[in-house]
Amino acid sequence: SQKIEQNSEALNIQEGKTATLTCNYTNYSPAYLQWYRQDPGRGPVFLLLIRENEKEKRKERLKVTFDTTLKQSLFHITASQPADSATYLCALAGTASKLTFGTGTRLQVTL
Amino acid sequence: EPEVTQTPSHQVTQMGQEVILRCVPISNHLYFYWYRQILGQKVEFLVSFYNNEISEKSEIFDDQFSVERPDGSNFTLKIRSTKLEDSAMYFCASSEEGGPSNIQYFGAGTRLSVL
């Protein structure tokens, strides 16, 4: 069955450092991979989308890589700030519209 | 900035009662979705809706669930006879386009508590 794995343990980093979050998947061939941010008690907010034929995508301090051979995506936040503290969700989309989400990784950025 | 709005923010109901969760998608969006998130678990797809029809549904979306777009602005999720295990956050989402490249915009959610 399809499986999407994100590190369930919280990631604690210091302000100004780069946070790197991992999304691994099995038994899946997604055409697209998306990253969302979720704050407590709120809905997911779209951040970035990357296509299967793209290696890397950037948006301001965010960078996403997508390796379909390794079946892995890495999500980087450079120069992290306390306001970046949230749960980050990886979501896969195949040929239809539905998104299949991972469990998310909670990021805590401290001063 | 346009947003998806959901009401109520919190719904408490007794087991076996019917509930209707309401959503107003972004006005020019054509594709609508419901997801749920049980406390501490991942966001799970329930159903997608386009052109007044269900496009896709998950195994969770059984005969107890139904969706409707009763007018030009609202999109509702009805649970006919709630069970304890239906307690979760329910998120409505909408997108301008369909397909796997669509960007979905989520509402803040309705917390459903079944007692």
PDB file of C-alpha atoms in Angstrom:
ATOM      1  CA  SER A   1       0.000   0.000   0.000  1.00  0.00           C
ATOM      2  CA  GLN A   2       1.075   3.621  -0.487  1.00  0.00           C
ATOM      3  CA  LYS A   3       3.108   5.038   2.327  1.00  0.00           C
ATOM      4  CA  ILE A   4       4.385   8.553   2.951  1.00  0.00           C
ATOM      5  CA  GLU A   5       6.842   8.992   5.778  1.00  0.00           C
ATOM      6  CA  GLN A   6       7.899  12.163   7.462  1.00  0.00           C
ATOM      7  CA  ASN A   7       9.992  12.347  10.581  1.00  0.00           C
ATOM      8  CA  SER A   8       7.460  12.197  13.386  1.00  0.00           C
ATOM      9  CA  GLU A   9       9.898  13.623  15.898  1.00  0.00           C
ATOM     10  CA  ALA A  10       9.969  17.380  16.228  1.00  0.00           C
ATOM     11  CA  LEU A  11      12.896  19.204  14.683  1.00  0.00           C
ATOM     12  CA  ASN A  12      14.409  21.841  16.962  1.00  0.00           C
ATOM     13  CA  ILE A  13      16.812  24.354  15.451  1.00  0.00           C
ATOM     14  CA  GLN A  14      18.280  27.692  16.325  1.00  0.00           C
ATOM     15  CA  GLU A  15      17.167  30.894  14.652  1.00  0.00           C
ATOM     16  CA  GLY A  16      19.240  31.669  11.573  1.00  0.00           C
ATOM     17  CA  LYS A  17      20.077  28.038  10.793  1.00  0.00           C
ATOM     18  CA  THR A  18      18.739  26.005   7.888  1.00  0.00           C
ATOM     19  CA  ALA A  19      15.969  23.532   8.651  1.00  0.00           C
ATOM     20  CA  THR A  20      15.806  20.419   6.479  1.00  0.00           C
ATOM     21  CA  LEU A  21      12.716  18.231   6.511  1.00  0.00           C
ATOM     22  CA  THR A  22      12.411  14.876   4.775  1.00  0.00           C
ATOM     23  CA  CYS A  23       9.538  13.172   2.974  1.00  0.00           C
ATOM     24  CA  ASN A  24       9.937   9.579   1.803  1.00  0.00           C
ATOM     25  CA  TYR A  25       7.323   7.594  -0.061  1.00  0.00           C
ATOM     26  CA  THR A  26       6.854   4.011  -1.208  1.00  0.00           C
ATOM     27  CA  ASN A  27       4.508   2.216  -3.609  1.00  0.00           C
ATOM     28  CA  TYR A  28       3.672   5.493  -5.263  1.00  0.00           C
ATOM     29  CA  SER A  29       4.595   7.338  -8.455  1.00  0.00           C
ATOM     30  CA  PRO A  30       3.417  10.881  -7.871  1.00  0.00           C
ATOM     31  CA  ALA A  31       3.327  13.311 -10.716  1.00  0.00           C
ATOM     32  CA  TYR A  32       3.566  16.187  -8.267  1.00  0.00           C
ATOM     33  CA  LEU A  33       4.678  16.733  -4.727  1.00  0.00           C
ATOM     34  CA  GLN A  34       3.513  19.621  -2.586  1.00  0.00           C
ATOM     35  CA  TRP A  35       4.529  21.055   0.768  1.00  0.00           C
ATOM     36  CA  TYR A  36       2.057  22.670   3.116  1.00  0.00           C
ATOM     37  CA  ARG A  37       2.385  24.424   6.461  1.00  0.00           C
ATOM     38  CA  GLN A  38      -0.087  23.757   9.256  1.00  0.00           C
ATOM     39  CA  ASP A  39      -0.382  25.777  12.436  1.00  0.00           C
ATOM     40  CA  PRO A  40      -2.180  24.354  15.503  1.00  0.00           C
ATOM     41  CA  GLY A  41      -5.962  24.286  15.018  1.00  0.00           C
ATOM     42  CA  ARG A  42      -5.717  25.611  11.460  1.00  0.00           C
ATOM     43  CA  GLY A  43      -5.952  24.197   7.958  1.00  0.00           C
ATOM     44  CA  PRO A  44      -2.937  23.456   5.767  1.00  0.00           C
ATOM     45  CA  VAL A  45      -1.488  26.377   3.802  1.00  0.00           C
ATOM     46  CA  PHE A  46       0.180  25.717   0.438  1.00  0.00           C
ATOM     47  CA  LEU A  47       3.873  26.546   0.186  1.00  0.00           C
ATOM     48  CA  LEU A  48       5.487  24.930  -2.852  1.00  0.00           C
ATOM     49  CA  LEU A  49       4.766  22.465  -5.643  1.00  0.00           C
ATOM     50  CA  ILE A  50       7.358  20.485  -7.576  1.00  0.00           C
ATOM     51  CA  ARG A  51       6.822  18.306 -10.625  1.00  0.00           C
ATOM     52  CA  GLU A  52       8.334  14.856 -11.114  1.00  0.00           C
ATOM     53  CA  ASN A  53      10.630  16.126 -13.866  1.00  0.00           C
ATOM     54  CA  GLU A  54      11.942  19.004 -11.727  1.00  0.00           C
ATOM     55  CA  LYS A  55      14.895  18.505  -9.426  1.00  0.00           C
ATOM     56  CA  GLU A  56      14.593  21.664  -7.378  1.00  0.00           C
ATOM     57  CA  LYS A  57      12.222  24.554  -6.746  1.00  0.00           C
ATOM     58  CA  ARG A  58      12.814  27.745  -4.776  1.00  0.00           C
ATOM     59  CA  LYS A  59      10.632  30.436  -3.293  1.00  0.00           C
ATOM     60  CA  GLU A  60      12.225  33.115  -1.131  1.00  0.00           C
ATOM     61  CA  ARG A  61      13.795  31.253   1.838  1.00  0.00           C
ATOM     62  CA  LEU A  62      12.221  27.928   0.855  1.00  0.00           C
ATOM     63  CA  LYS A  63      13.741  25.218  -1.316  1.00  0.00           C
ATOM     64  CA  VAL A  64      12.326  21.847  -2.293  1.00  0.00           C
ATOM     65  CA  THR A  65      14.099  18.968  -4.009  1.00  0.00           C
ATOM     66  CA  PHE A  66      12.433  15.914  -5.547  1.00  0.00           C
ATOM     67  CA  ASP A  67      14.343  12.711  -6.271  1.00  0.00           C
ATOM     68  CA  THR A  68      12.048  10.170  -7.925  1.00  0.00           C
ATOM     69  CA  THR A  69      14.796   7.528  -7.908  1.00  0.00           C
ATOM     70  CA  LEU A  70      15.243   7.755  -4.147  1.00  0.00           C
ATOM     71  CA  LYS A  71      11.505   8.449  -3.745  1.00  0.00           C
ATOM     72  CA  GLN A  72      12.333  11.365  -1.520  1.00  0.00           C
ATOM     73  CA  SER A  73      11.744  15.085  -1.201  1.00  0.00           C
ATOM     74  CA  LEU A  74      13.729  17.461   0.982  1.00  0.00           C
ATOM     75  CA  PHE A  75      12.289  20.760   2.183  1.00  0.00           C
ATOM     76  CA  HIS A  76      14.699  23.454   3.324  1.00  0.00           C
ATOM     77  CA  ILE A  77      14.044  26.700   5.170  1.00  0.00           C
ATOM     78  CA  THR A  78      17.107  28.927   5.194  1.00  0.00           C
ATOM     79  CA  ALA A  79      17.721  31.660   7.766  1.00  0.00           C
ATOM     80  CA  SER A  80      14.948  30.193   9.897  1.00  0.00           C
ATOM     81  CA  GLN A  81      12.917  32.425  12.202  1.00  0.00           C
ATOM     82  CA  PRO A  82      10.705  31.666  15.226  1.00  0.00           C
ATOM     83  CA  ALA A  83       7.705  32.500  12.992  1.00  0.00           C
ATOM     84  CA  ASP A  84       8.614  29.448  10.889  1.00  0.00           C
ATOM     85  CA  SER A  85       7.662  27.203  13.817  1.00  0.00           C
ATOM     86  CA  ALA A  86       4.798  25.012  12.602  1.00  0.00           C
ATOM     87  CA  THR A  87       4.075  21.526  11.278  1.00  0.00           C
ATOM     88  CA  TYR A  88       5.127  20.956   7.682  1.00  0.00           C
ATOM     89  CA  LEU A  89       3.190  18.470   5.582  1.00  0.00           C
ATOM     90  CA  CYS A  90       4.295  16.684   2.469  1.00  0.00           C
ATOM     91  CA  ALA A  91       1.475  15.835   0.042  1.00  0.00           C
ATOM     92  CA  LEU A  92       1.521  13.691  -3.069  1.00  0.00           C
ATOM     93  CA  ALA A  93      -0.772  13.919  -6.080  1.00  0.00           C
ATOM     94  CA  GLY A  94      -0.961  11.294  -8.818  1.00  0.00           C
ATOM     95  CA  THR A  95      -3.278  11.704 -11.770  1.00  0.00           C
ATOM     96  CA  ALA A  96      -6.371  12.834  -9.921  1.00  0.00           C
ATOM     97  CA  SER A  97      -6.998  15.861  -7.763  1.00  0.00           C
ATOM     98  CA  LYS A  98      -6.860  14.327  -4.314  1.00  0.00           C
ATOM     99  CA  LEU A  99      -3.870  14.949  -2.102  1.00  0.00           C
ATOM    100  CA  THR A 100      -2.355  12.212   0.033  1.00  0.00           C
ATOM    101  CA  PHE A 101      -0.646  13.737   3.040  1.00  0.00           C
ATOM    102  CA  GLY A 102       2.177  12.563   5.258  1.00  0.00           C
ATOM    103  CA  THR A 103       1.901  12.825   9.028  1.00  0.00           C
ATOM    104  CA  GLY A 104       3.957  16.014   9.085  1.00  0.00           C
ATOM    105  CA  THR A 105       7.061  17.137  10.929  1.00  0.00           C
ATOM    106  CA  ARG A 106       6.840  19.758  13.645  1.00  0.00           C
ATOM    107  CA  LEU A 107       9.529  22.420  13.399  1.00  0.00           C
ATOM    108  CA  GLN A 108      10.462  24.511  16.419  1.00  0.00           C
ATOM    109  CA  VAL A 109      12.791  27.462  15.842  1.00  0.00           C
ATOM    110  CA  THR A 110      14.279  28.915  18.992  1.00  0.00           C
ATOM    111  CA  LEU A 111      16.080  32.198  19.626  1.00  0.00           C
TER     112      LEU A 111
ATOM    113  CA  GLU B   1      -7.038  37.884  -0.046  1.00  0.00           C
ATOM    114  CA  PRO B   2      -9.861  35.425  -0.854  1.00  0.00           C
ATOM    115  CA  GLU B   3     -10.247  32.572   1.583  1.00  0.00           C
ATOM    116  CA  VAL B   4     -12.278  29.467   2.244  1.00  0.00           C
ATOM    117  CA  THR B   5     -14.609  29.955   5.194  1.00  0.00           C
ATOM    118  CA  GLN B   6     -16.091  27.175   7.300  1.00  0.00           C
ATOM    119  CA  THR B   7     -18.877  27.215   9.850  1.00  0.00           C
ATOM    120  CA  PRO B   8     -19.251  26.406  12.635  1.00  0.00           C
ATOM    121  CA  SER B   9     -15.726  26.389  14.025  1.00  0.00           C
ATOM    122  CA  HIS B  10     -16.774  23.814  16.622  1.00  0.00           C
ATOM    123  CA  GLN B  11     -19.740  21.454  16.505  1.00  0.00           C
ATOM    124  CA  VAL B  12     -20.733  19.243  19.409  1.00  0.00           C
ATOM    125  CA  THR B  13     -23.276  16.515  18.764  1.00  0.00           C
ATOM    126  CA  GLN B  14     -24.651  13.355  20.293  1.00  0.00           C
ATOM    127  CA  MET B  15     -23.878   9.993  18.740  1.00  0.00           C
ATOM    128  CA  GLY B  16     -26.490   9.076  16.138  1.00  0.00           C
ATOM    129  CA  GLN B  17     -27.406  12.678  15.313  1.00  0.00           C
ATOM    130  CA  GLU B  18     -27.062  14.227  11.889  1.00  0.00           C
ATOM    131  CA  VAL B  19     -24.638  17.096  11.363  1.00  0.00           C
ATOM    132  CA  ILE B  20     -24.069  19.434   8.459  1.00  0.00           C
ATOM    133  CA  LEU B  21     -20.742  21.172   8.093  1.00  0.00           C
ATOM    134  CA  ARG B  22     -20.727  24.231   5.894  1.00  0.00           C
ATOM    135  CA  CYS B  23     -18.124  25.766   3.652  1.00  0.00           C
ATOM    136  CA  VAL B  24     -17.942  28.749   1.354  1.00  0.00           C
ATOM    137  CA  PRO B  25     -15.194  28.080  -1.205  1.00  0.00           C
ATOM    138  CA  ILE B  26     -13.250  30.809  -2.982  1.00  0.00           C
ATOM    139  CA  SER B  27     -15.660  32.361  -5.462  1.00  0.00           C
ATOM    140  CA  ASN B  28     -13.993  31.562  -8.805  1.00  0.00           C
ATOM    141  CA  HIS B  29     -12.949  28.046  -7.811  1.00  0.00           C
ATOM    142  CA  LEU B  30     -14.616  25.089  -9.470  1.00  0.00           C
ATOM    143  CA  TYR B  31     -13.246  22.113  -7.552  1.00  0.00           C
ATOM    144  CA  PHE B  32     -14.166  21.380  -3.957  1.00  0.00           C
ATOM    145  CA  TYR B  33     -12.880  18.931  -1.390  1.00  0.00           C
ATOM    146  CA  TRP B  34     -13.421  17.656   2.117  1.00  0.00           C
ATOM    147  CA  TYR B  35     -10.621  16.259   4.250  1.00  0.00           C
ATOM    148  CA  ARG B  36     -10.564  15.217   7.869  1.00  0.00           C
ATOM    149  CA  GLN B  37      -7.855  15.059  10.521  1.00  0.00           C
ATOM    150  CA  ILE B  38      -8.305  12.962  13.630  1.00  0.00           C
ATOM    151  CA  LEU B  39      -6.394  14.456  16.555  1.00  0.00           C
ATOM    152  CA  GLY B  40      -2.689  13.710  16.237  1.00  0.00           C
ATOM    153  CA  GLN B  41      -3.085  11.967  12.887  1.00  0.00           C
ATOM    154  CA  LYS B  42      -2.587  12.923   9.271  1.00  0.00           C
ATOM    155  CA  VAL B  43      -4.931  14.864   7.028  1.00  0.00           C
ATOM    156  CA  GLU B  44      -7.055  12.349   5.089  1.00  0.00           C
ATOM    157  CA  PHE B  45      -8.938  12.860   1.846  1.00  0.00           C
ATOM    158  CA  LEU B  46     -12.685  12.249   1.957  1.00  0.00           C
ATOM    159  CA  VAL B  47     -14.195  13.470  -1.302  1.00  0.00           C
ATOM    160  CA  SER B  48     -13.740  15.738  -4.292  1.00  0.00           C
ATOM    161  CA  PHE B  49     -16.588  17.461  -6.122  1.00  0.00           C
ATOM    162  CA  TYR B  50     -16.788  19.117  -9.512  1.00  0.00           C
ATOM    163  CA  ASN B  51     -19.641  20.182 -11.758  1.00  0.00           C
ATOM    164  CA  ASN B  52     -22.225  19.117  -9.156  1.00  0.00           C
ATOM    165  CA  GLU B  53     -20.903  15.587  -8.979  1.00  0.00           C
ATOM    166  CA  ILE B  54     -18.555  13.602  -6.801  1.00  0.00           C
ATOM    167  CA  SER B  55     -15.317  13.084  -8.778  1.00  0.00           C
ATOM    168  CA  GLU B  56     -13.583  10.825  -6.310  1.00  0.00           C
ATOM    169  CA  LYS B  57     -14.159   9.530  -2.803  1.00  0.00           C
ATOM    170  CA  SER B  58     -12.154   7.570  -0.284  1.00  0.00           C
ATOM    171  CA  GLU B  59     -13.079   4.430   1.636  1.00  0.00           C
ATOM    172  CA  ILE B  60     -13.881   6.644   4.629  1.00  0.00           C
ATOM    173  CA  PHE B  61     -16.650   8.359   2.661  1.00  0.00           C
ATOM    174  CA  ASP B  62     -19.320   5.700   3.102  1.00  0.00           C
ATOM    175  CA  ASP B  63     -23.115   5.887   2.876  1.00  0.00           C
ATOM    176  CA  GLN B  64     -23.261   7.941   6.072  1.00  0.00           C
ATOM    177  CA  PHE B  65     -21.599  10.856   4.286  1.00  0.00           C
ATOM    178  CA  SER B  66     -22.965  13.074   1.560  1.00  0.00           C
ATOM    179  CA  VAL B  67     -21.965  16.357  -0.051  1.00  0.00           C
ATOM    180  CA  GLU B  68     -24.006  19.025  -1.704  1.00  0.00           C
ATOM    181  CA  ARG B  69     -23.651  22.398  -3.334  1.00  0.00           C
ATOM    182  CA  PRO B  70     -27.131  23.728  -2.564  1.00  0.00           C
ATOM    183  CA  ASP B  71     -26.550  27.136  -4.144  1.00  0.00           C
ATOM    184  CA  GLY B  72     -23.835  29.061  -5.944  1.00  0.00           C
ATOM    185  CA  SER B  73     -21.713  29.668  -2.889  1.00  0.00           C
ATOM    186  CA  ASN B  74     -22.054  26.946  -0.253  1.00  0.00           C
ATOM    187  CA  PHE B  75     -20.581  23.443  -0.174  1.00  0.00           C
ATOM    188  CA  THR B  76     -21.774  21.159   2.611  1.00  0.00           C
ATOM    189  CA  LEU B  77     -20.763  17.864   4.172  1.00  0.00           C
ATOM    190  CA  LYS B  78     -23.525  15.900   5.888  1.00  0.00           C
ATOM    191  CA  ILE B  79     -22.960  13.020   8.262  1.00  0.00           C
ATOM    192  CA  ARG B  80     -26.241  11.187   8.650  1.00  0.00           C
ATOM    193  CA  SER B  81     -25.768   9.320  11.910  1.00  0.00           C
ATOM    194  CA  THR B  82     -22.608  10.348  13.708  1.00  0.00           C
ATOM    195  CA  LYS B  83     -20.361   7.862  15.450  1.00  0.00           C
ATOM    196  CA  LEU B  84     -17.773   8.485  18.148  1.00  0.00           C
ATOM    197  CA  GLU B  85     -15.013   7.841  15.621  1.00  0.00           C
ATOM    198  CA  ASP B  86     -16.271  10.703  13.429  1.00  0.00           C
ATOM    199  CA  SER B  87     -14.792  13.133  15.970  1.00  0.00           C
ATOM    200  CA  ALA B  88     -12.125  15.044  14.045  1.00  0.00           C
ATOM    201  CA  MET B  89     -11.271  18.333  12.370  1.00  0.00           C
ATOM    202  CA  TYR B  90     -12.985  18.586   9.013  1.00  0.00           C
ATOM    203  CA  PHE B  91     -11.346  20.784   6.407  1.00  0.00           C
ATOM    204  CA  CYS B  92     -12.961  22.093   3.277  1.00  0.00           C
ATOM    205  CA  ALA B  93     -10.701  23.047   0.374  1.00  0.00           C
ATOM    206  CA  SER B  94     -11.164  24.485  -3.078  1.00  0.00           C
ATOM    207  CA  SER B  95      -9.041  24.872  -6.185  1.00  0.00           C
ATOM    208  CA  GLU B  96      -9.339  26.793  -9.410  1.00  0.00           C
ATOM    209  CA  GLU B  97      -8.313  23.818 -11.503  1.00  0.00           C
ATOM    210  CA  GLY B  98      -8.411  20.066 -11.122  1.00  0.00           C
ATOM    211  CA  GLY B  99      -5.722  17.490 -11.701  1.00  0.00           C
ATOM    212  CA  PRO B 100      -2.542  16.766  -9.770  1.00  0.00           C
ATOM    213  CA  SER B 101      -1.013  20.219 -10.250  1.00  0.00           C
ATOM    214  CA  ASN B 102      -3.880  22.001  -8.594  1.00  0.00           C
ATOM    215  CA  ILE B 103      -3.178  24.139  -5.551  1.00  0.00           C
ATOM    216  CA  GLN B 104      -5.794  23.611  -2.893  1.00  0.00           C
ATOM    217  CA  TYR B 105      -6.796  26.337  -0.478  1.00  0.00           C
ATOM    218  CA  PHE B 106      -8.006  25.106   2.883  1.00  0.00           C
ATOM    219  CA  GLY B 107     -10.410  26.587   5.377  1.00  0.00           C
ATOM    220  CA  ALA B 108      -9.655  26.841   9.088  1.00  0.00           C
ATOM    221  CA  GLY B 109     -11.720  23.728   9.741  1.00  0.00           C
ATOM    222  CA  THR B 110     -14.680  22.616  11.840  1.00  0.00           C
ATOM    223  CA  ARG B 111     -13.898  20.647  14.955  1.00  0.00           C
ATOM    224  CA  LEU B 112     -16.568  17.954  15.304  1.00  0.00           C
ATOM    225  CA  SER B 113     -16.967  16.410  18.737  1.00  0.00           C
ATOM    226  CA  VAL B 114     -19.283  13.398  18.934  1.00  0.00           C
ATOM    227  CA  LEU B 115     -20.317  12.521  22.500  1.00  0.00           C
TER     228      LEU B 115
END
